[in-house]
CSV table of C-alpha atoms in Angstrom, one decimal:
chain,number,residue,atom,x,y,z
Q,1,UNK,CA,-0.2,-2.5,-23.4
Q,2,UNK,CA,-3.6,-1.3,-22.1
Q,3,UNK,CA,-4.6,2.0,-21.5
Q,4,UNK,CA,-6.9,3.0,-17.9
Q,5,UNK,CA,-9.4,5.4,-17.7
Q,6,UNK,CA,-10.3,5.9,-13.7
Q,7,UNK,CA,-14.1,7.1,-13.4
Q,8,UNK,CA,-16.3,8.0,-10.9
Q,9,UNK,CA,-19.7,6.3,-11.3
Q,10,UNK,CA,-22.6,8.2,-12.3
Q,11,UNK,CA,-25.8,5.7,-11.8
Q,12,UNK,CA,-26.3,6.0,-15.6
Q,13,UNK,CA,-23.8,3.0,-16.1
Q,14,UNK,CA,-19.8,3.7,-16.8
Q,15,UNK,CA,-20.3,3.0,-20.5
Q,16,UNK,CA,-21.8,6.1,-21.1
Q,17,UNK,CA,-18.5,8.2,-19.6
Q,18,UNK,CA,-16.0,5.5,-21.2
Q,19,UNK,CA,-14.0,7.0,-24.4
Q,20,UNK,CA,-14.6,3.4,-25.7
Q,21,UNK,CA,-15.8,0.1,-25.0
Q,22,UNK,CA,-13.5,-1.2,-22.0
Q,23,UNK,CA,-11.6,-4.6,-22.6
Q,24,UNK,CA,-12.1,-4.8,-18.7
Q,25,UNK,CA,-13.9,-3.1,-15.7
Q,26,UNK,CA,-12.4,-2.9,-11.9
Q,27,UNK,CA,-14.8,-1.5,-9.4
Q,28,UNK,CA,-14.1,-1.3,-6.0
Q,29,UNK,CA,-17.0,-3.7,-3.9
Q,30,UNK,CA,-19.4,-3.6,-6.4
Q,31,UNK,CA,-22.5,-4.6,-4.3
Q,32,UNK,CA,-23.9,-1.1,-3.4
Q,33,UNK,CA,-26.9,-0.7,-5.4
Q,34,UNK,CA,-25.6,2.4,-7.4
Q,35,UNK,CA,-22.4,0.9,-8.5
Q,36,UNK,CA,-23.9,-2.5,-9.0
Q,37,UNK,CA,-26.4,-0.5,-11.4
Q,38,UNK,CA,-23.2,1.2,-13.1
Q,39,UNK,CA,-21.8,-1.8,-14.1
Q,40,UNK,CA,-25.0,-4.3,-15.1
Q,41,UNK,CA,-24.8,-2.8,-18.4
Q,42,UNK,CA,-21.7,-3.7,-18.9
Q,43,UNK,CA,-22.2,-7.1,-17.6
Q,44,UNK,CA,-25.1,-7.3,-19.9
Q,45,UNK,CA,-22.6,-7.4,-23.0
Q,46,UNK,CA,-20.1,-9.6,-21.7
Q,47,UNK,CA,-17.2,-7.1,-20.6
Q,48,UNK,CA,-15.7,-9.1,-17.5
Q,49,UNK,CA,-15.6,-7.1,-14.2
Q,50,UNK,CA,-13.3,-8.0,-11.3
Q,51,UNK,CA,-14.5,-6.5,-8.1
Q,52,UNK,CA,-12.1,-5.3,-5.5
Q,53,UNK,CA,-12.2,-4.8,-1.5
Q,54,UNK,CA,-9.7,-5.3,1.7
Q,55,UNK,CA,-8.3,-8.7,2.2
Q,56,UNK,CA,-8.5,-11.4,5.0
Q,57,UNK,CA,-5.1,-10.5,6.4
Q,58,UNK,CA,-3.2,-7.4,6.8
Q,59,UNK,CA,-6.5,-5.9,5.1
Q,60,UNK,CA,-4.8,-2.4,3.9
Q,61,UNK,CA,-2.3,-4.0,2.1
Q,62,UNK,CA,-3.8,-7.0,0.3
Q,63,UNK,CA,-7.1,-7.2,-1.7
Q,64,UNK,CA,-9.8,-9.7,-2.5
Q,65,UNK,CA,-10.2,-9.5,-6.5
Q,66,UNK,CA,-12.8,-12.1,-8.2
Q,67,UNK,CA,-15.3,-11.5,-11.3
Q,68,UNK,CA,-18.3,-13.0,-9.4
Q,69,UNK,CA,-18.1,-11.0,-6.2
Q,70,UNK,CA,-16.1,-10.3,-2.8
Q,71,UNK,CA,-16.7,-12.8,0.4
Q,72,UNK,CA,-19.6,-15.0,0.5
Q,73,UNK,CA,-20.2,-13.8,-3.2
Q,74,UNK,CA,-16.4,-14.9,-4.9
Q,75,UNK,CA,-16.2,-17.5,-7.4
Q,76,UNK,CA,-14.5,-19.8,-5.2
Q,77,UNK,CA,-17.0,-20.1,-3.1
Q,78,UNK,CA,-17.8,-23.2,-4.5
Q,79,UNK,CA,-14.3,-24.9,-3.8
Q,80,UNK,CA,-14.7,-24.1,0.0
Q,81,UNK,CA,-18.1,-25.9,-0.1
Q,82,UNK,CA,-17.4,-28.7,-2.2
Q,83,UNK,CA,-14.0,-29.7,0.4
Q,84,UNK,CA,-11.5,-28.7,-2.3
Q,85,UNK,CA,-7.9,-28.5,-1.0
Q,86,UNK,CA,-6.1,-24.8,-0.8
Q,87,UNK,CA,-4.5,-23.9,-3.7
Q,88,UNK,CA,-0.7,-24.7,-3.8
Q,89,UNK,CA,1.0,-22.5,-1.9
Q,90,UNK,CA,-1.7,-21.3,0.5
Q,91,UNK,CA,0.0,-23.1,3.5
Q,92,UNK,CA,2.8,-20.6,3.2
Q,93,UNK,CA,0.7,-17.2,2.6
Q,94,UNK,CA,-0.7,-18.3,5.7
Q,95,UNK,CA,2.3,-18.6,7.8
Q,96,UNK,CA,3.8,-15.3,6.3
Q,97,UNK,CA,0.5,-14.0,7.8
Q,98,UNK,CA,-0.2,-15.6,11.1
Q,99,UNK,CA,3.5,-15.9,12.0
Q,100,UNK,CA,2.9,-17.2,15.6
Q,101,UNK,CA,0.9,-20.0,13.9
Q,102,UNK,CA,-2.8,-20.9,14.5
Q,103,UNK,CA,-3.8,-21.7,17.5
Q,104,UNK,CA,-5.9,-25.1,17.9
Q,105,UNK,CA,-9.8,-24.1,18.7
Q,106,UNK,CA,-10.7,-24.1,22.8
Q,107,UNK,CA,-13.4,-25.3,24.8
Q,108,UNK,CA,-13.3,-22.4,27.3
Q,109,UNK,CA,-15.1,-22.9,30.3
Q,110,UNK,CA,-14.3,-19.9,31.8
Q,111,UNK,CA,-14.6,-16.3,30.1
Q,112,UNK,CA,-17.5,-14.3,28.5
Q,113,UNK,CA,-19.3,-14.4,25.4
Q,114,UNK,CA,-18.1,-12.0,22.9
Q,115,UNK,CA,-19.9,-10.4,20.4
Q,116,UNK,CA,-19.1,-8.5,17.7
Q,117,UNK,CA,-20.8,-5.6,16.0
Q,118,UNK,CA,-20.9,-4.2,12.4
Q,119,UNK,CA,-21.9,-1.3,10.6
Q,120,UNK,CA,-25.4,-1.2,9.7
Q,121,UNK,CA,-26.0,-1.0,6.2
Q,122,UNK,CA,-22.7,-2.3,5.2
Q,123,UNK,CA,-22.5,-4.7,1.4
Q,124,UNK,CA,-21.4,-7.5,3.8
Q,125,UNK,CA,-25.1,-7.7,5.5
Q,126,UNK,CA,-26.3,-7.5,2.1
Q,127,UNK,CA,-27.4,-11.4,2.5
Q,128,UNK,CA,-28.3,-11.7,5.9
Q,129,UNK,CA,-31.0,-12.1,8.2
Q,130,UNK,CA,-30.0,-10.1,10.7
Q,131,UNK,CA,-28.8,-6.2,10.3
Q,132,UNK,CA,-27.0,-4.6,12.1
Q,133,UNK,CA,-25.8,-3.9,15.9
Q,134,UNK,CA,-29.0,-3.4,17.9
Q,135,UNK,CA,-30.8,-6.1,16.4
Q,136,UNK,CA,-27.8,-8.9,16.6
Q,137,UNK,CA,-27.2,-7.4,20.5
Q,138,UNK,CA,-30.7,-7.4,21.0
Q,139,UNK,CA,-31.1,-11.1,19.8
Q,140,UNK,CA,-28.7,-12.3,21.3
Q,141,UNK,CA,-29.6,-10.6,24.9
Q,142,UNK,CA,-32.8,-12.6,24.2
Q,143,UNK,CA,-31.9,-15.5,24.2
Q,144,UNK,CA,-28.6,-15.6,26.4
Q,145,UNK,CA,-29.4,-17.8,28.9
Q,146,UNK,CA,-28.9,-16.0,32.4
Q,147,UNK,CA,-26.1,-15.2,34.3
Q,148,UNK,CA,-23.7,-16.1,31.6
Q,149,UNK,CA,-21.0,-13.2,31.5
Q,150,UNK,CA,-20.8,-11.7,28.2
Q,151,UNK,CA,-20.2,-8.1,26.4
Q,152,UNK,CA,-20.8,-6.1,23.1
Q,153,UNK,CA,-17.4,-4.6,21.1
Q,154,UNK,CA,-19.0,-2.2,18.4
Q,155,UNK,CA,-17.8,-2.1,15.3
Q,156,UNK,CA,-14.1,0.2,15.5
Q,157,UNK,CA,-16.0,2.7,13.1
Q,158,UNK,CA,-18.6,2.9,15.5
Q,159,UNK,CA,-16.7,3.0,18.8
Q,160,UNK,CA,-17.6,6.7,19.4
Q,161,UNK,CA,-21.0,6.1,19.5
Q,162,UNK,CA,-22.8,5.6,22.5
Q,163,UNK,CA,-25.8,3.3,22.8
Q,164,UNK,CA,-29.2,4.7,22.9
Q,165,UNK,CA,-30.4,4.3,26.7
Q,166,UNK,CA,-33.8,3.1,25.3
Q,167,UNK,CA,-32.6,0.3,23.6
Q,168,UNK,CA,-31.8,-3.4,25.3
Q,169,UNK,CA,-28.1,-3.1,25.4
Q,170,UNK,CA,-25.4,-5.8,27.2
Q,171,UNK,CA,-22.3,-4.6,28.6
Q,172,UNK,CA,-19.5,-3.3,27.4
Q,173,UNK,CA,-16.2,-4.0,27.6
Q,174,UNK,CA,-13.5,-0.9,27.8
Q,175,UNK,CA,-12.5,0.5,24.6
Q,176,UNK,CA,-11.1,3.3,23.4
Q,177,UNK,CA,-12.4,5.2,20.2
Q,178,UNK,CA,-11.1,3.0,17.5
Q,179,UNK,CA,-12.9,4.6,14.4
Q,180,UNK,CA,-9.2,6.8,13.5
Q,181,UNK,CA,-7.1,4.0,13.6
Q,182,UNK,CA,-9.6,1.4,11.9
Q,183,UNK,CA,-9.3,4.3,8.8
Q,184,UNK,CA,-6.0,3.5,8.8
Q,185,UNK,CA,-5.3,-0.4,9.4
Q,186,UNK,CA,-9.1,-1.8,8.7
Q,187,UNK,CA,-8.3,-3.9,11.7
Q,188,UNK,CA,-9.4,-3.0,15.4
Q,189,UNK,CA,-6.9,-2.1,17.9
Q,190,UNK,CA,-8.3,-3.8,20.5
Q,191,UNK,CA,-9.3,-6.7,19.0
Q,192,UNK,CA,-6.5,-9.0,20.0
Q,193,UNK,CA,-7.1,-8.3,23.9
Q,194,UNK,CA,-10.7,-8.7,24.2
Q,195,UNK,CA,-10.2,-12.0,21.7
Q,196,UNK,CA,-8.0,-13.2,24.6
Q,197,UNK,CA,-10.3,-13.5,27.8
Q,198,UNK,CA,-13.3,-14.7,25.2
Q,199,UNK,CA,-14.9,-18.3,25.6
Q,200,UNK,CA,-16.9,-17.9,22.0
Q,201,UNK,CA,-17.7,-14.9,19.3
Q,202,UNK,CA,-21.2,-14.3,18.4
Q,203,UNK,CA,-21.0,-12.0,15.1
Q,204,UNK,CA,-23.6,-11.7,11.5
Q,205,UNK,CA,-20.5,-12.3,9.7
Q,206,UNK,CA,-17.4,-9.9,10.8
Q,207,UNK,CA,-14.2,-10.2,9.1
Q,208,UNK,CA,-13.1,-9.9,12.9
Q,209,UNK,CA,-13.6,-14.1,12.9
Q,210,UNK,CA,-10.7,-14.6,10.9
Q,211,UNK,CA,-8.5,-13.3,14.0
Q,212,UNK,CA,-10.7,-15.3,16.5
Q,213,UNK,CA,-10.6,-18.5,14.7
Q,214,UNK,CA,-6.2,-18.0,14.1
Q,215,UNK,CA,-6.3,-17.5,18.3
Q,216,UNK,CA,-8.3,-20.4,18.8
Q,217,UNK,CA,-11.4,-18.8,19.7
Q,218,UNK,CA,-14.8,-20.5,18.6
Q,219,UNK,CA,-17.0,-18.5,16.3
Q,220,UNK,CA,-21.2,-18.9,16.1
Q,221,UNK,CA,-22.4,-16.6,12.9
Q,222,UNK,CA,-25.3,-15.9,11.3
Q,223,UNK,CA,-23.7,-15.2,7.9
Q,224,UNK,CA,-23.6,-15.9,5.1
Q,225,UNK,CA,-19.9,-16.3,6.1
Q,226,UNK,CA,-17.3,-18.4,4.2
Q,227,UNK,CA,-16.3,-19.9,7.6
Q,228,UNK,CA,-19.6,-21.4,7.7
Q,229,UNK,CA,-19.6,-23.0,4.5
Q,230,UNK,CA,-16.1,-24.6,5.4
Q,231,UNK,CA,-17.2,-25.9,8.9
Q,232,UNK,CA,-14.9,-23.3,10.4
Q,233,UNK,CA,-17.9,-21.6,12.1
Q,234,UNK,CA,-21.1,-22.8,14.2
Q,235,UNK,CA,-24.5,-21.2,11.8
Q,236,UNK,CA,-27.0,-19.9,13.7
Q,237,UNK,CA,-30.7,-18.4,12.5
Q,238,UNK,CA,-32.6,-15.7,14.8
Q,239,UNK,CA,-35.1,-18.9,15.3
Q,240,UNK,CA,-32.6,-21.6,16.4
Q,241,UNK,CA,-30.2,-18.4,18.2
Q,242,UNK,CA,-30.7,-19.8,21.7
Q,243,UNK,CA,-30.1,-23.9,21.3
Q,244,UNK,CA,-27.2,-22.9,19.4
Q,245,UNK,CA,-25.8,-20.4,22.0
Q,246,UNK,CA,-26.4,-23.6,24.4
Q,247,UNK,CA,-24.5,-25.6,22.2
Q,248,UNK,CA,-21.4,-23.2,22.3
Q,249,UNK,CA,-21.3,-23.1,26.1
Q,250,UNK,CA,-21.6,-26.7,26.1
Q,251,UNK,CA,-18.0,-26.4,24.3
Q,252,UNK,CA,-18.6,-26.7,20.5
Q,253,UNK,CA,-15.7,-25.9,18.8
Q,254,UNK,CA,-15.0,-26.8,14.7
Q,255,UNK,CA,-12.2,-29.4,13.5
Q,256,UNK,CA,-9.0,-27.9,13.6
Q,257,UNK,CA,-8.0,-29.1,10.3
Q,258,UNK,CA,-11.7,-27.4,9.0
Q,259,UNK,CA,-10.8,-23.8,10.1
Q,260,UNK,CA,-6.7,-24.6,8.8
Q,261,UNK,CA,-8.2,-25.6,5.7
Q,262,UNK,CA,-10.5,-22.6,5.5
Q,263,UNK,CA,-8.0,-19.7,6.9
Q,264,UNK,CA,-5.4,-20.9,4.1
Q,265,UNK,CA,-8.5,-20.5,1.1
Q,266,UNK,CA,-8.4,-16.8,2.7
Q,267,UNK,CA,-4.7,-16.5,2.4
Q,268,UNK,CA,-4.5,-17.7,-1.1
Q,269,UNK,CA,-7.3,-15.8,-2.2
Q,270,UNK,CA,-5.9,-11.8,-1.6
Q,271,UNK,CA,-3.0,-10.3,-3.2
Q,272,UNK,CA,-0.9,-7.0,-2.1
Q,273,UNK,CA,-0.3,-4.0,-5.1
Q,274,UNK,CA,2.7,-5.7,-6.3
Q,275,UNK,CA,1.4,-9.4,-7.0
Q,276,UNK,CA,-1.4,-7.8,-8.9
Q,277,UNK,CA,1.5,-5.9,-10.8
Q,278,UNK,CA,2.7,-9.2,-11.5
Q,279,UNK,CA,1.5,-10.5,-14.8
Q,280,UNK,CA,2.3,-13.8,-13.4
Q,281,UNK,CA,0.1,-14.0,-10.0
């Protein structure tokens, strides 16, 4: 029964191109600064906006929605830090999208640190201390301490891009350009592999630590990150980086029952095209 007008943001706020006043606003992210500009007015006078983006799982097909934000930012936020129980039903969604079943977090001895790169200047940095690739590789080739084996994956948008020879780099691992497929799948190609022969992630706050936490593979982050607020993930600051990269080699490693309980939160909370079709979901 309601009709939908699909516009293009101007930066002068989507009430001045809607025909009326919307019973509703969808946007797509929402947290780059023109959009989020678009839609304050709207805000202002009490329309409710739901904000879209890729989900945890199986991202091209299922989508985060939530009025208060996407990730760290989402409404339920405050469920995962006040120790609420999944939702009914999440145990399931989670099965249906981790079929081989979650592996129980390591203490690898052996292996090499992994860490994990994003785009600089994506909304998901937005919050954090540290931004982007050079500085997290450059922080964390600080304060490695020596002769511990480790390598850099770039982001899978980035994987073309070689790394400036001036800049303080660490290895990296082979990997093919991954930016065509990632436009495709949002999920890297070779992530799976590389997550294999890892003894921890080091990451800002990739979505890539939902795959290394369902393989059993410790994560340290600087976030924000919802794994950190449910104990799934090891925080870290650029000023405590180095006791805490000591403390993952020592074998850290979060509760399995904290990351279960967290990775089903992430399956209830995303919904393919059909569910949101559904007037009942």
């Amino acid at each position: 029964g309601f009709r939908v007008e699909v516009l293009d943001h101007t930066g002068q706020g989507v009430l001045s191109k809607a025909s009326e006043v919307p019973t509703l606003i969808a946007v797509w992210n929402g947290m780059q600064t023109a959009l989020a500009k678009d839609i304050e007015p709207a805000k202002r006078i009490g329309i409710p906006v739901l904000r879209l983006e890729h989900g945890f799982f199986d991202r091209n097909r299922h989508y985060q929605v939530d009025h208060s934000g996407i990730l760290h930012r989402a409404s339920w936020r405050r469920a995962i830090l006040t120790g609420d129980p999944p939702p009914q039903g999440a145990a399931e969604r989670l099965a249906r999208f981790v079929p081989g079943g979650i592996q129980p977090q390591r203490s690898k001895r052996d292996g090499y640190v992994l860490v994990l790169g994003q785009v600089t200047g994506d909304s998901q940095l937005a919050d954090s201390k540290i931004q982007g690739m050079p500085r997290l590789e450059k922080a964390v080739l600080r304060a490695l301490p020596r002769g511990v084996p480790a390598f850099f994956r770039p982001h899978p948008q980035c994987s073309h891009i070689k790394p400036h020879r001036l800049h303080q780099t660490l290895p990296r691992l082979p990997q093919e350009n991954e930016k065509t497929d990632y436009g495709k799948t949002k999920h890297g190609a070779g992530l799976t592999k590389v997550l294999a022969g890892a003894r921890f992630v080091v990451t800002i706050n990739s979505n890539a630590i939902t795959e290394a936490l369902a393989m059993g593979v410790p994560c340290l982050a600087f976030g924000p990150s919802l794994g950190i607020d449910a104990g799934a993930v090891h925080p870290t600051t650029p000023e405590t980086l180095k006791n805490d990269l000591k403390e993952m080699l020592g074998g850290w490693r979060a509760p399995d029952a904290a990351v279960r309980r967290y990775l089903e939160w992430l399956a209830a909370r995303q919904w393919s095209a059909d569910e949101l079709a559904d007037p009942e979901v």
